[in-house]
XYZ file of C-alpha atoms in Angstrom:
354
model
C 11.033 47.180 30.132
C 12.870 44.541 28.164
C 12.509 40.908 29.239
C 15.518 39.221 30.784
C 17.419 36.480 28.974
C 16.057 33.933 31.448
C 12.468 35.032 30.789
C 12.939 34.799 27.027
C 14.513 31.344 27.176
C 11.832 30.028 29.552
C 9.101 31.370 27.271
C 10.683 29.828 24.189
C 11.080 26.490 25.972
C 7.376 26.571 26.902
C 6.489 27.117 23.234
C 8.303 23.975 22.094
C 6.170 21.512 20.106
C 6.763 17.819 20.637
C 6.915 15.580 17.567
C 3.325 14.575 16.858
C 2.192 11.120 17.877
C 0.960 8.626 15.283
C -2.097 7.637 17.337
C -4.282 10.617 16.524
C -5.250 12.509 19.654
C -2.920 10.578 21.942
C 0.841 10.449 22.118
C 2.884 7.325 21.380
C 2.927 6.188 25.008
C -0.879 6.303 25.163
C -1.043 9.493 27.201
C -2.781 12.603 25.961
C -0.226 15.047 24.622
C -0.318 18.606 25.953
C 0.517 21.294 23.443
C 0.784 25.037 23.546
C -1.963 26.664 21.488
C -0.649 28.207 18.288
C -2.021 31.704 17.752
C -1.840 33.691 14.551
C 0.491 36.179 16.227
C 3.029 33.669 17.459
C 5.139 33.473 14.264
C 5.329 37.276 14.267
C 6.487 37.219 17.908
C 9.171 34.641 17.167
C 10.326 36.536 14.082
C 10.641 39.703 16.149
C 13.038 37.909 18.490
C 15.144 36.514 15.662
C 15.437 39.958 14.050
C 16.079 41.849 17.291
C 19.641 42.821 18.249
C 18.887 41.999 21.929
C 21.455 44.636 22.835
C 20.256 44.814 26.472
C 21.631 41.263 26.955
C 25.351 41.587 27.475
C 26.471 37.969 27.000
C 26.890 37.193 23.291
C 26.547 33.418 23.703
C 23.212 33.928 25.498
C 21.940 36.124 22.654
C 22.961 33.422 20.157
C 21.084 30.831 22.230
C 17.918 32.950 22.221
C 18.063 33.509 18.442
C 18.708 29.825 17.828
C 15.843 28.715 20.080
C 13.412 31.186 18.507
C 14.394 29.912 15.055
C 13.713 26.339 16.176
C 10.235 27.324 17.422
C 9.536 28.887 14.041
C 10.670 25.816 12.120
C 8.497 23.565 14.299
C 5.484 25.501 13.014
C 6.479 25.362 9.349
C 5.778 21.682 8.579
C 7.942 18.571 8.973
C 10.317 19.413 6.119
C 11.312 22.674 7.795
C 12.000 21.125 11.184
C 15.487 20.407 12.507
C 16.627 16.948 13.584
C 14.237 15.466 16.154
C 14.106 12.434 18.433
C 10.943 10.369 18.796
C 10.087 7.618 21.256
C 7.671 4.943 20.035
C 6.102 2.453 22.443
C 5.363 -0.872 20.783
C 3.959 -4.166 22.135
C 6.120 -7.271 21.890
C 3.491 -9.741 23.092
C -0.074 -10.735 22.229
C -0.935 -10.448 25.932
C -2.921 -7.171 26.277
C -1.590 -6.394 29.763
C 2.068 -6.836 28.838
C 4.362 -3.831 28.898
C 5.415 -2.006 25.746
C 9.039 -1.325 24.944
C 10.333 2.165 24.094
C 12.139 2.543 20.764
C 14.059 5.801 20.441
C 14.647 7.063 16.903
C 16.548 10.038 15.572
C 15.049 11.709 12.504
C 17.467 14.131 10.792
C 16.225 17.152 8.891
C 14.334 16.153 5.762
C 14.920 16.930 2.115
C 13.150 15.559 -0.946
C 15.895 12.994 -1.615
C 16.179 11.507 1.881
C 12.623 10.594 2.851
C 14.081 7.569 4.634
C 15.077 9.902 7.459
C 11.425 10.116 8.537
C 9.435 7.500 10.442
C 6.239 6.939 8.466
C 2.859 5.894 9.826
C 2.912 2.551 7.998
C 6.096 1.590 9.867
C 4.515 2.328 13.218
C 1.401 0.327 12.341
C 3.456 -2.683 11.258
C 5.719 -2.497 14.303
C 2.652 -2.634 16.565
C 1.086 -5.500 14.571
C 4.109 -7.845 14.695
C 2.975 -9.865 17.757
C -0.340 -10.623 16.025
C 1.385 -11.625 12.783
C 3.805 -14.019 14.471
C 1.247 -16.841 14.132
C 1.803 -16.727 10.359
C 5.594 -17.054 10.638
C 6.508 -20.766 10.914
C 10.102 -20.077 11.976
C 8.650 -18.574 15.154
C 6.298 -21.499 15.727
C 9.250 -23.867 15.797
C 10.722 -21.753 18.596
C 7.463 -21.843 20.547
C 6.475 -18.221 19.845
C 3.368 -18.710 17.714
C 0.435 -17.030 19.460
C 2.132 -17.175 22.864
C 3.272 -14.658 25.415
C 6.765 -13.252 25.068
C 9.415 -14.744 27.366
C 12.763 -13.415 26.094
C 15.026 -15.245 28.518
C 13.426 -18.611 27.728
C 13.508 -17.963 23.974
C 17.181 -16.994 24.022
C 17.967 -20.171 25.957
C 16.036 -22.291 23.445
C 17.977 -20.798 20.568
C 21.437 -21.261 22.065
C 21.391 -24.116 24.567
C 22.092 -26.812 22.019
C 18.437 -27.591 21.337
C 19.047 -27.273 17.637
C 16.574 -24.422 17.122
C 18.369 -21.416 15.698
C 17.173 -17.827 15.793
C 15.299 -16.841 12.616
C 17.122 -14.548 10.189
C 15.143 -11.410 9.443
C 15.850 -8.726 6.823
C 14.226 -5.299 6.641
C 14.340 -3.634 3.224
C 14.122 0.145 2.951
C 14.398 0.314 6.734
C 14.538 4.123 6.950
C 14.799 4.961 10.647
C 14.601 1.246 11.534
C 11.394 1.111 13.562
C 10.014 -2.129 12.082
C 13.307 -4.041 12.222
C 14.121 -2.875 15.738
C 10.646 -3.904 16.921
C 11.027 -7.280 15.166
C 14.348 -7.973 16.888
C 12.702 -7.538 20.287
C 9.348 -9.153 19.440
C 10.841 -12.253 17.790
C 14.106 -12.452 19.758
C 15.771 -12.583 16.354
C 18.837 -11.351 14.537
C 17.636 -8.564 12.219
C 19.586 -6.918 9.398
C 18.445 -3.357 8.704
C 19.175 -2.159 5.163
C 18.689 0.967 3.076
C 20.618 3.191 0.690
C 24.078 4.418 1.791
C 22.831 7.955 2.500
C 20.274 6.599 4.985
C 22.481 4.031 6.718
C 24.465 6.396 8.932
C 21.322 7.400 10.800
C 19.984 3.833 10.635
C 23.150 2.559 12.338
C 22.863 5.287 14.965
C 19.287 4.230 15.793
C 20.272 0.558 15.970
C 23.012 1.385 18.492
C 20.679 3.592 20.553
C 18.261 0.669 20.990
C 20.828 -2.097 21.405
C 20.294 -2.525 25.141
C 16.537 -3.052 24.966
C 16.939 -5.408 21.987
C 19.573 -7.650 23.602
C 17.489 -7.811 26.790
C 14.782 -9.490 24.681
C 17.098 -11.959 22.955
C 17.521 -10.061 19.675
C 20.366 -8.439 17.778
C 20.720 -5.760 15.099
C 23.030 -5.004 12.183
C 22.702 -2.153 9.683
C 24.305 -1.959 6.239
C 23.621 -0.534 2.747
C 21.653 -2.533 0.188
C 20.932 -1.062 -3.246
C 17.991 -2.747 -5.008
C 19.354 -1.642 -8.383
C 22.627 -3.551 -7.930
C 21.700 -7.067 -6.842
C 23.813 -10.229 -6.732
C 22.449 -13.442 -8.183
C 20.325 -15.655 -5.946
C 22.925 -18.404 -6.224
C 25.731 -16.172 -4.966
C 23.903 -15.334 -1.723
C 22.801 -18.884 -0.943
C 23.521 -19.495 2.734
C 23.107 -15.779 3.426
C 19.377 -15.619 2.750
C 16.569 -14.864 5.180
C 13.598 -16.646 6.741
C 11.561 -13.448 6.980
C 11.774 -10.262 4.889
C 9.925 -7.121 5.972
C 9.248 -3.738 4.385
C 7.016 -0.779 5.274
C 6.115 2.057 2.898
C 9.014 1.393 0.469
C 7.464 2.430 -2.886
C 8.216 5.969 -4.079
C 8.859 5.656 -7.824
C 7.538 3.602 -10.771
C 10.710 1.478 -10.685
C 10.423 0.476 -7.045
C 7.757 -2.285 -7.289
C 9.857 -4.465 -9.613
C 13.123 -3.616 -7.838
C 11.653 -4.537 -4.446
C 10.177 -7.810 -5.721
C 13.495 -8.691 -7.401
C 15.356 -8.062 -4.133
C 12.916 -10.218 -2.183
C 13.283 -13.066 -4.697
C 17.080 -12.973 -4.303
C 17.236 -12.854 -0.506
C 14.240 -14.979 0.598
C 15.111 -18.581 1.454
C 13.448 -20.998 -0.974
C 11.507 -22.872 1.720
C 7.810 -23.310 2.426
C 8.352 -21.683 5.840
C 9.747 -18.419 4.418
C 7.606 -15.308 4.694
C 7.467 -11.731 3.385
C 5.685 -9.117 5.516
C 4.827 -5.772 3.895
C 2.735 -2.752 4.900
C 1.854 -0.128 2.281
C -0.082 3.148 2.616
C -2.964 3.405 0.167
C -2.105 6.828 -1.223
C -4.028 7.572 -4.393
C -0.940 8.859 -6.215
C 0.950 5.609 -5.545
C -1.827 3.065 -6.083
C -0.333 1.969 -9.462
C 2.912 1.118 -7.652
C 1.038 -0.944 -5.041
C -0.849 -2.857 -7.742
C 2.299 -3.471 -9.764
C 4.172 -4.717 -6.720
C 1.447 -7.248 -5.925
C 1.370 -8.438 -9.542
C 5.162 -8.734 -9.672
C 5.284 -10.719 -6.438
C 2.709 -13.109 -7.864
C 4.836 -13.463 -10.981
C 7.795 -14.429 -8.775
C 5.807 -17.362 -7.397
C 4.778 -15.732 -4.097
C 1.231 -16.010 -2.738
C -0.601 -13.813 -0.223
C -1.648 -15.978 2.706
C -3.237 -13.284 4.885
C -3.911 -9.562 4.524
C -5.864 -6.676 5.974
C -6.269 -2.907 6.192
C -5.850 -0.500 9.084
C -5.785 3.245 9.704
C -2.939 5.242 11.217
C -1.517 8.750 11.130
C 1.357 10.615 9.483
C 2.764 14.078 10.182
C 4.130 15.038 6.781
C 2.196 18.312 6.813
C 1.043 20.305 9.815
C -0.329 17.971 12.482
C -1.431 14.355 12.289
C -3.072 13.233 9.060
C -5.049 10.010 8.709
C -3.586 7.382 6.390
C -5.150 4.028 5.423
C -2.685 1.171 4.995
C -2.780 -2.340 3.539
C -0.638 -5.134 4.985
C -0.015 -8.617 3.681
C 2.084 -11.724 4.223
C 3.474 -13.724 1.301
C 4.800 -17.269 1.077
C 6.197 -19.235 -1.826
C 3.330 -20.615 -3.901
C 3.841 -24.249 -2.829
C 3.717 -23.522 0.904
C 0.449 -25.417 1.459
C 1.667 -28.640 -0.115
C 5.192 -28.724 1.310
C 4.625 -27.524 4.851
C 3.131 -29.331 7.759
C 4.140 -27.014 10.561
C 2.746 -23.662 9.490
C 0.585 -21.779 11.965
C -1.755 -20.708 9.152
C -3.643 -23.325 7.184
C -5.074 -21.198 4.416
C -5.730 -17.738 3.099
C -7.277 -15.424 5.662
C -8.411 -11.847 5.969
C -7.925 -10.407 9.456
C -8.283 -6.861 10.675
């Protein structure tokens, strides 16, 4: 006896795999993720549905739905690059208070190809997004607004920035934003205006994600804008004066030998020349890209930027099948004269924190 269309669709729905969490054995919201066991015979079963005429099901649109759903279940088991567009929800803290609630950030990730890796949310981005409340103590523009090392009170912060007190919201730029996780988290965590930037081919999805999260961002005093920025076609620093940023952020942006110098050049153009300016970067320590990491650090030093605090942490990526551990390095830079010019920085020297 052939199964009914309803039975087939219910079975295929039950076989759906959620996008893997980046916290190892637990999902992004902290709950343990339930998954259907994948047996060796399951791909064969799904292939048999796709190749079957299903001629006992009279409605053509229903047959098409069954074939399409079976194909999706197959692609979910063929690695991330074979998967269709997916939506992920990441839960990130916006306060240093352990008991405070996390905010949900919803991101669309289109299907991947080798030339649009920015359409994937990488583990380094998730790690940095979660670390932002802890790093705020090293960002003087937040200290001046009363955020350094304190709980998050969005309504009060927004009032401070706009009630005539003379304390403006910090300007934050994310370079190589990809799906936008770090910049979106920063807008909520810092109550700041954040510009998300990437190559033109990435920006359509980046804009979509910014709009999807607009409500939660504005409720925490932040704002978002997304636009293209090509590191290979930069204006002069003088021509962007007045349009520069207090904080520049980037996560996992190095994918070619040219990128370290291009990224450092872009930072030097767009970072305000003040002792309070900061650059926040998180980089995965992949063996194949270690020369790029080293060159980036050397180039930043050559630009006159100094690491004031750094550390390492471990997260997960899902580039292959299932979650894979990835070790990441993060660091914060300031202009080399920050110790002698500043008197209001939260940090008072170089530190290593985990």
